[in-house]
PDB file of C-alpha atoms in Angstrom:
ATOM      1  CA  UNK A 155       0.245  -0.067  -0.012  1.00  0.00           C
ATOM      2  CA  UNK A 156       1.332   3.679  -0.871  1.00  0.00           C
ATOM      3  CA  UNK A 157       1.579   6.040   1.780  1.00  0.00           C
ATOM      4  CA  UNK A 158       0.890   9.585   0.515  1.00  0.00           C
ATOM      5  CA  UNK A 159       2.403  12.341   2.180  1.00  0.00           C
ATOM      6  CA  UNK A 160       0.697  15.525   2.854  1.00  0.00           C
ATOM      7  CA  UNK A 161       1.883  19.031   0.975  1.00  0.00           C
ATOM      8  CA  UNK A 162       1.492  22.023   2.499  1.00  0.00           C
ATOM      9  CA  UNK A 163       1.236  25.347   0.604  1.00  0.00           C
ATOM     10  CA  UNK A 164       4.756  27.009   0.338  1.00  0.00           C
ATOM     11  CA  UNK A 165       3.807  30.008   1.812  1.00  0.00           C
ATOM     12  CA  UNK A 166       2.960  28.128   4.946  1.00  0.00           C
ATOM     13  CA  UNK A 167       6.466  26.348   4.624  1.00  0.00           C
ATOM     14  CA  UNK A 168       8.057  29.530   4.143  1.00  0.00           C
ATOM     15  CA  UNK A 169       6.563  31.282   7.050  1.00  0.00           C
ATOM     16  CA  UNK A 170       7.742  28.459   9.260  1.00  0.00           C
ATOM     17  CA  UNK A 171      11.562  28.391   7.843  1.00  0.00           C
ATOM     18  CA  UNK A 172      11.340  32.368   8.190  1.00  0.00           C
ATOM     19  CA  UNK A 173      10.424  31.782  12.124  1.00  0.00           C
ATOM     20  CA  UNK A 174      13.678  29.651  12.104  1.00  0.00           C
ATOM     21  CA  UNK A 175      15.480  31.988  10.746  1.00  0.00           C
ATOM     22  CA  UNK A 176      14.551  34.701  13.776  1.00  0.00           C
ATOM     23  CA  UNK A 177      15.479  32.574  16.202  1.00  0.00           C
ATOM     24  CA  UNK A 178      18.535  31.198  14.642  1.00  0.00           C
ATOM     25  CA  UNK A 179      19.779  34.952  14.360  1.00  0.00           C
ATOM     26  CA  UNK A 180      19.843  35.463  18.051  1.00  0.00           C
ATOM     27  CA  UNK A 181      21.750  32.117  18.271  1.00  0.00           C
ATOM     28  CA  UNK A 182      24.322  33.091  16.124  1.00  0.00           C
ATOM     29  CA  UNK A 183      24.642  36.201  18.095  1.00  0.00           C
ATOM     30  CA  UNK A 184      25.150  34.161  21.161  1.00  0.00           C
ATOM     31  CA  UNK A 185      27.853  32.554  19.199  1.00  0.00           C
ATOM     32  CA  UNK A 186      29.607  35.680  18.756  1.00  0.00           C
ATOM     33  CA  UNK A 187      29.998  36.411  22.218  1.00  0.00           C
ATOM     34  CA  UNK A 188      31.051  32.923  23.161  1.00  0.00           C
ATOM     35  CA  UNK A 189      33.138  32.600  26.403  1.00  0.00           C
ATOM     36  CA  UNK A 190      35.718  30.724  24.502  1.00  0.00           C
ATOM     37  CA  UNK A 191      35.949  33.661  22.013  1.00  0.00           C
ATOM     38  CA  UNK A 192      33.885  34.385  18.575  1.00  0.00           C
ATOM     39  CA  UNK A 193      32.342  30.962  17.208  1.00  0.00           C
ATOM     40  CA  UNK A 194      31.585  32.075  13.625  1.00  0.00           C
ATOM     41  CA  UNK A 195      35.263  33.270  13.491  1.00  0.00           C
ATOM     42  CA  UNK A 196      36.316  30.222  14.847  1.00  0.00           C
ATOM     43  CA  UNK A 197      34.172  28.152  12.250  1.00  0.00           C
ATOM     44  CA  UNK A 198      36.284  30.091   9.438  1.00  0.00           C
ATOM     45  CA  UNK A 199      34.195  33.283   8.799  1.00  0.00           C
ATOM     46  CA  UNK A 200      35.970  36.909   7.690  1.00  0.00           C
ATOM     47  CA  UNK A 201      34.729  39.516  10.410  1.00  0.00           C
ATOM     48  CA  UNK A 202      34.401  42.606   8.728  1.00  0.00           C
ATOM     49  CA  UNK A 203      32.713  46.131   9.479  1.00  0.00           C
ATOM     50  CA  UNK A 204      29.201  46.489   8.094  1.00  0.00           C
ATOM     51  CA  UNK A 205      28.913  48.429   5.065  1.00  0.00           C
ATOM     52  CA  UNK A 206      25.468  49.478   5.785  1.00  0.00           C
ATOM     53  CA  UNK A 207      24.785  49.983   9.500  1.00  0.00           C
ATOM     54  CA  UNK A 208      27.449  51.773  11.673  1.00  0.00           C
ATOM     55  CA  UNK A 209      28.985  50.372  14.869  1.00  0.00           C
ATOM     56  CA  UNK A 210      28.240  46.780  13.278  1.00  0.00           C
ATOM     57  CA  UNK A 211      30.183  43.935  12.120  1.00  0.00           C
ATOM     58  CA  UNK A 212      29.395  41.356   9.035  1.00  0.00           C
ATOM     59  CA  UNK A 213      30.515  37.676   8.646  1.00  0.00           C
ATOM     60  CA  UNK A 214      31.322  36.585   5.439  1.00  0.00           C
ATOM     61  CA  UNK A 215      32.273  32.831   4.754  1.00  0.00           C
ATOM     62  CA  UNK A 216      33.445  31.716   1.326  1.00  0.00           C
ATOM     63  CA  UNK A 217      31.913  28.403   0.263  1.00  0.00           C
ATOM     64  CA  UNK A 218      32.407  25.963  -2.786  1.00  0.00           C
ATOM     65  CA  UNK A 219      29.429  27.109  -4.646  1.00  0.00           C
ATOM     66  CA  UNK A 220      28.979  30.694  -3.138  1.00  0.00           C
ATOM     67  CA  UNK A 221      29.359  33.403  -0.086  1.00  0.00           C
ATOM     68  CA  UNK A 222      27.413  32.705   3.132  1.00  0.00           C
ATOM     69  CA  UNK A 223      26.995  36.159   4.980  1.00  0.00           C
ATOM     70  CA  UNK A 224      25.886  36.744   8.616  1.00  0.00           C
ATOM     71  CA  UNK A 225      25.014  40.476  10.322  1.00  0.00           C
ATOM     72  CA  UNK A 226      22.472  41.110  12.935  1.00  0.00           C
ATOM     73  CA  UNK A 227      20.076  42.626  10.294  1.00  0.00           C
ATOM     74  CA  UNK A 228      20.093  40.283   7.311  1.00  0.00           C
ATOM     75  CA  UNK A 229      21.215  36.845   6.781  1.00  0.00           C
ATOM     76  CA  UNK A 230      22.223  35.222   3.070  1.00  0.00           C
ATOM     77  CA  UNK A 231      23.771  32.928   0.459  1.00  0.00           C
ATOM     78  CA  UNK A 232      25.070  34.644  -2.278  1.00  0.00           C
ATOM     79  CA  UNK A 233      25.760  32.334  -5.377  1.00  0.00           C
ATOM     80  CA  UNK A 234      29.666  32.441  -6.891  1.00  0.00           C
ATOM     81  CA  UNK A 235      27.335  32.741 -10.434  1.00  0.00           C
ATOM     82  CA  UNK A 236      26.189  36.105 -10.591  1.00  0.00           C
ATOM     83  CA  UNK A 237      23.361  35.170 -13.246  1.00  0.00           C
ATOM     84  CA  UNK A 238      21.633  33.563 -10.464  1.00  0.00           C
ATOM     85  CA  UNK A 239      19.448  34.516  -7.634  1.00  0.00           C
ATOM     86  CA  UNK A 240      20.867  34.597  -4.139  1.00  0.00           C
ATOM     87  CA  UNK A 241      18.667  33.902  -0.748  1.00  0.00           C
ATOM     88  CA  UNK A 242      18.458  36.978   1.793  1.00  0.00           C
ATOM     89  CA  UNK A 243      16.457  37.251   4.831  1.00  0.00           C
ATOM     90  CA  UNK A 244      15.837  40.468   6.535  1.00  0.00           C
ATOM     91  CA  UNK A 245      15.211  40.370  10.006  1.00  0.00           C
ATOM     92  CA  UNK A 246      13.344  43.811  10.375  1.00  0.00           C
ATOM     93  CA  UNK A 247      11.089  42.684   7.720  1.00  0.00           C
ATOM     94  CA  UNK A 248      10.831  38.673   8.888  1.00  0.00           C
ATOM     95  CA  UNK A 249      11.161  38.022   5.515  1.00  0.00           C
ATOM     96  CA  UNK A 250      12.736  35.851   3.135  1.00  0.00           C
ATOM     97  CA  UNK A 251      13.421  36.917  -0.646  1.00  0.00           C
ATOM     98  CA  UNK A 252      15.471  35.918  -3.478  1.00  0.00           C
ATOM     99  CA  UNK A 253      17.940  38.106  -4.441  1.00  0.00           C
ATOM    100  CA  UNK A 254      19.337  39.405  -7.745  1.00  0.00           C
ATOM    101  CA  UNK A 255      22.078  41.539  -6.779  1.00  0.00           C
ATOM    102  CA  UNK A 256      25.721  40.913  -8.228  1.00  0.00           C
ATOM    103  CA  UNK A 257      27.245  41.337  -4.629  1.00  0.00           C
ATOM    104  CA  UNK A 258      25.895  41.040  -1.049  1.00  0.00           C
ATOM    105  CA  UNK A 259      23.593  43.853  -0.397  1.00  0.00           C
ATOM    106  CA  UNK A 260      24.840  46.398   2.941  1.00  0.00           C
ATOM    107  CA  UNK A 261      23.125  45.017   5.832  1.00  0.00           C
ATOM    108  CA  UNK A 262      20.211  47.760   6.218  1.00  0.00           C
ATOM    109  CA  UNK A 263      20.249  49.120   2.798  1.00  0.00           C
ATOM    110  CA  UNK A 264      17.732  47.028   0.806  1.00  0.00           C
ATOM    111  CA  UNK A 265      16.972  48.169  -3.101  1.00  0.00           C
ATOM    112  CA  UNK A 266      13.586  46.472  -3.647  1.00  0.00           C
ATOM    113  CA  UNK A 267      14.055  45.970  -7.532  1.00  0.00           C
ATOM    114  CA  UNK A 268      16.655  43.323  -6.320  1.00  0.00           C
ATOM    115  CA  UNK A 269      14.195  41.360  -3.690  1.00  0.00           C
ATOM    116  CA  UNK A 270      11.557  39.267  -5.131  1.00  0.00           C
ATOM    117  CA  UNK A 271       9.475  36.675  -3.137  1.00  0.00           C
ATOM    118  CA  UNK A 272       8.156  34.762  -6.255  1.00  0.00           C
ATOM    119  CA  UNK A 273       8.272  32.020  -7.797  1.00  0.00           C
ATOM    120  CA  UNK A 274       8.110  30.262  -4.157  1.00  0.00           C
ATOM    121  CA  UNK A 275       9.154  27.133  -5.496  1.00  0.00           C
ATOM    122  CA  UNK A 276      12.645  28.983  -6.666  1.00  0.00           C
ATOM    123  CA  UNK A 277      12.655  30.641  -3.217  1.00  0.00           C
ATOM    124  CA  UNK A 278      12.524  27.155  -1.357  1.00  0.00           C
ATOM    125  CA  UNK A 279      15.218  25.755  -3.394  1.00  0.00           C
ATOM    126  CA  UNK A 280      17.791  29.314  -2.978  1.00  0.00           C
ATOM    127  CA  UNK A 281      16.871  28.704   1.258  1.00  0.00           C
ATOM    128  CA  UNK A 282      17.989  25.134   0.992  1.00  0.00           C
ATOM    129  CA  UNK A 283      21.890  26.219  -0.297  1.00  0.00           C
ATOM    130  CA  UNK A 284      21.674  28.805   2.706  1.00  0.00           C
ATOM    131  CA  UNK A 285      20.500  25.758   5.050  1.00  0.00           C
ATOM    132  CA  UNK A 286      23.162  23.329   3.830  1.00  0.00           C
ATOM    133  CA  UNK A 287      25.568  25.305   5.401  1.00  0.00           C
ATOM    134  CA  UNK A 288      23.407  26.106   8.464  1.00  0.00           C
ATOM    135  CA  UNK A 289      22.956  22.351   9.222  1.00  0.00           C
ATOM    136  CA  UNK A 290      26.338  21.744   9.015  1.00  0.00           C
ATOM    137  CA  UNK A 291      27.286  24.618  11.315  1.00  0.00           C
ATOM    138  CA  UNK A 292      24.859  23.819  13.924  1.00  0.00           C
ATOM    139  CA  UNK A 293      26.290  19.982  13.472  1.00  0.00           C
ATOM    140  CA  UNK A 294      30.067  21.802  14.647  1.00  0.00           C
ATOM    141  CA  UNK A 295      28.325  23.649  16.957  1.00  0.00           C
ATOM    142  CA  UNK A 296      26.722  20.875  18.747  1.00  0.00           C
ATOM    143  CA  UNK A 297      30.037  18.735  18.382  1.00  0.00           C
ATOM    144  CA  UNK A 298      32.024  21.686  19.718  1.00  0.00           C
ATOM    145  CA  UNK A 299      29.633  22.729  22.708  1.00  0.00           C
ATOM    146  CA  UNK A 300      27.387  19.436  23.109  1.00  0.00           C
ATOM    147  CA  UNK A 301      23.149  19.991  22.790  1.00  0.00           C
ATOM    148  CA  UNK A 302      23.136  21.863  26.379  1.00  0.00           C
ATOM    149  CA  UNK A 303      24.497  25.084  24.533  1.00  0.00           C
ATOM    150  CA  UNK A 304      21.696  25.464  22.270  1.00  0.00           C
ATOM    151  CA  UNK A 305      18.692  24.794  24.861  1.00  0.00           C
ATOM    152  CA  UNK A 306      20.704  27.531  26.739  1.00  0.00           C
ATOM    153  CA  UNK A 307      20.441  29.692  23.883  1.00  0.00           C
ATOM    154  CA  UNK A 308      16.772  28.770  23.401  1.00  0.00           C
ATOM    155  CA  UNK A 309      16.032  29.515  27.197  1.00  0.00           C
ATOM    156  CA  UNK A 310      17.390  32.848  27.198  1.00  0.00           C
ATOM    157  CA  UNK A 311      15.653  33.616  23.592  1.00  0.00           C
ATOM    158  CA  UNK A 312      12.359  32.701  25.315  1.00  0.00           C
ATOM    159  CA  UNK A 313      13.100  35.067  28.295  1.00  0.00           C
ATOM    160  CA  UNK A 314      13.510  38.046  25.888  1.00  0.00           C
ATOM    161  CA  UNK A 315      10.559  40.575  26.459  1.00  0.00           C
ATOM    162  CA  UNK A 316       9.628  40.501  22.511  1.00  0.00           C
ATOM    163  CA  UNK A 317      11.390  37.358  21.543  1.00  0.00           C
ATOM    164  CA  UNK A 318       9.085  34.714  19.604  1.00  0.00           C
ATOM    165  CA  UNK A 319      10.551  31.274  20.331  1.00  0.00           C
ATOM    166  CA  UNK A 320      10.240  28.620  17.770  1.00  0.00           C
ATOM    167  CA  UNK A 321      10.397  25.308  18.186  1.00  0.00           C
ATOM    168  CA  UNK A 322      13.501  24.120  20.849  1.00  0.00           C
ATOM    169  CA  UNK A 323      16.927  23.131  18.969  1.00  0.00           C
ATOM    170  CA  UNK A 324      16.362  19.089  18.840  1.00  0.00           C
ATOM    171  CA  UNK A 325      12.931  19.754  17.023  1.00  0.00           C
ATOM    172  CA  UNK A 326      13.905  22.705  15.295  1.00  0.00           C
ATOM    173  CA  UNK A 327      16.837  20.641  13.910  1.00  0.00           C
ATOM    174  CA  UNK A 328      14.334  17.696  12.682  1.00  0.00           C
ATOM    175  CA  UNK A 329      12.117  20.164  10.699  1.00  0.00           C
ATOM    176  CA  UNK A 330      14.899  21.800   9.054  1.00  0.00           C
ATOM    177  CA  UNK A 331      16.463  18.584   7.944  1.00  0.00           C
ATOM    178  CA  UNK A 332      13.124  17.374   6.519  1.00  0.00           C
ATOM    179  CA  UNK A 333      12.582  21.037   5.173  1.00  0.00           C
ATOM    180  CA  UNK A 334      16.198  20.050   3.635  1.00  0.00           C
ATOM    181  CA  UNK A 335      15.074  17.091   1.515  1.00  0.00           C
ATOM    182  CA  UNK A 336      11.577  18.152   0.552  1.00  0.00           C
ATOM    183  CA  UNK A 337      10.468  21.418   1.917  1.00  0.00           C
ATOM    184  CA  UNK A 338       6.828  20.584   0.598  1.00  0.00           C
ATOM    185  CA  UNK A 339       6.752  17.435   2.636  1.00  0.00           C
ATOM    186  CA  UNK A 340       8.234  18.821   5.642  1.00  0.00           C
ATOM    187  CA  UNK A 341       4.956  19.197   7.122  1.00  0.00           C
ATOM    188  CA  UNK A 342       4.179  22.745   9.256  1.00  0.00           C
ATOM    189  CA  UNK A 343       7.016  23.073  12.408  1.00  0.00           C
ATOM    190  CA  UNK A 344       4.131  23.096  15.237  1.00  0.00           C
ATOM    191  CA  UNK A 345       2.020  20.277  13.891  1.00  0.00           C
ATOM    192  CA  UNK A 346       2.540  16.607  13.593  1.00  0.00           C
ATOM    193  CA  UNK A 347       2.855  15.695   9.554  1.00  0.00           C
TER     194      UNK A 347
END
């Protein structure tokens, strides 16, 4: 007997992924101030002065197929081939975009003509390039610090006055791995599939 997998609308799945990123941005901020030193730098990121916002840093990591950039205001993956769109999450807007620029945007300075949200299937695909790095990084974090470190990050985030906690770390990683394999079949993050 064939088992059918329930597929959810792309927009709903992207909302869950966006919520995951909102929480993860806090985690990366905790990694920067880790007691043993800046974990992003330890993992190979170059720390640079932000081109857009004063008094902040931007972290860049060159990968085989592109560049990952992290900043308190945004996070993204930008392919080496400038003819392809990249992936950009803008924290203040709480939204993911296909990014059409030839260089990553300066944090806080986004040109709307370089941002698009459709087609949704392409946005899902581009988000998975970013997620390749994200999942690898979280595996490294767990090996380095053990599972209690991310659980502590999650509890700290949940205590912030305006935070909207997402899934706890282990459940979050399970959902992100399912999303990575097949976003539309991953199910909603807060529901049983």
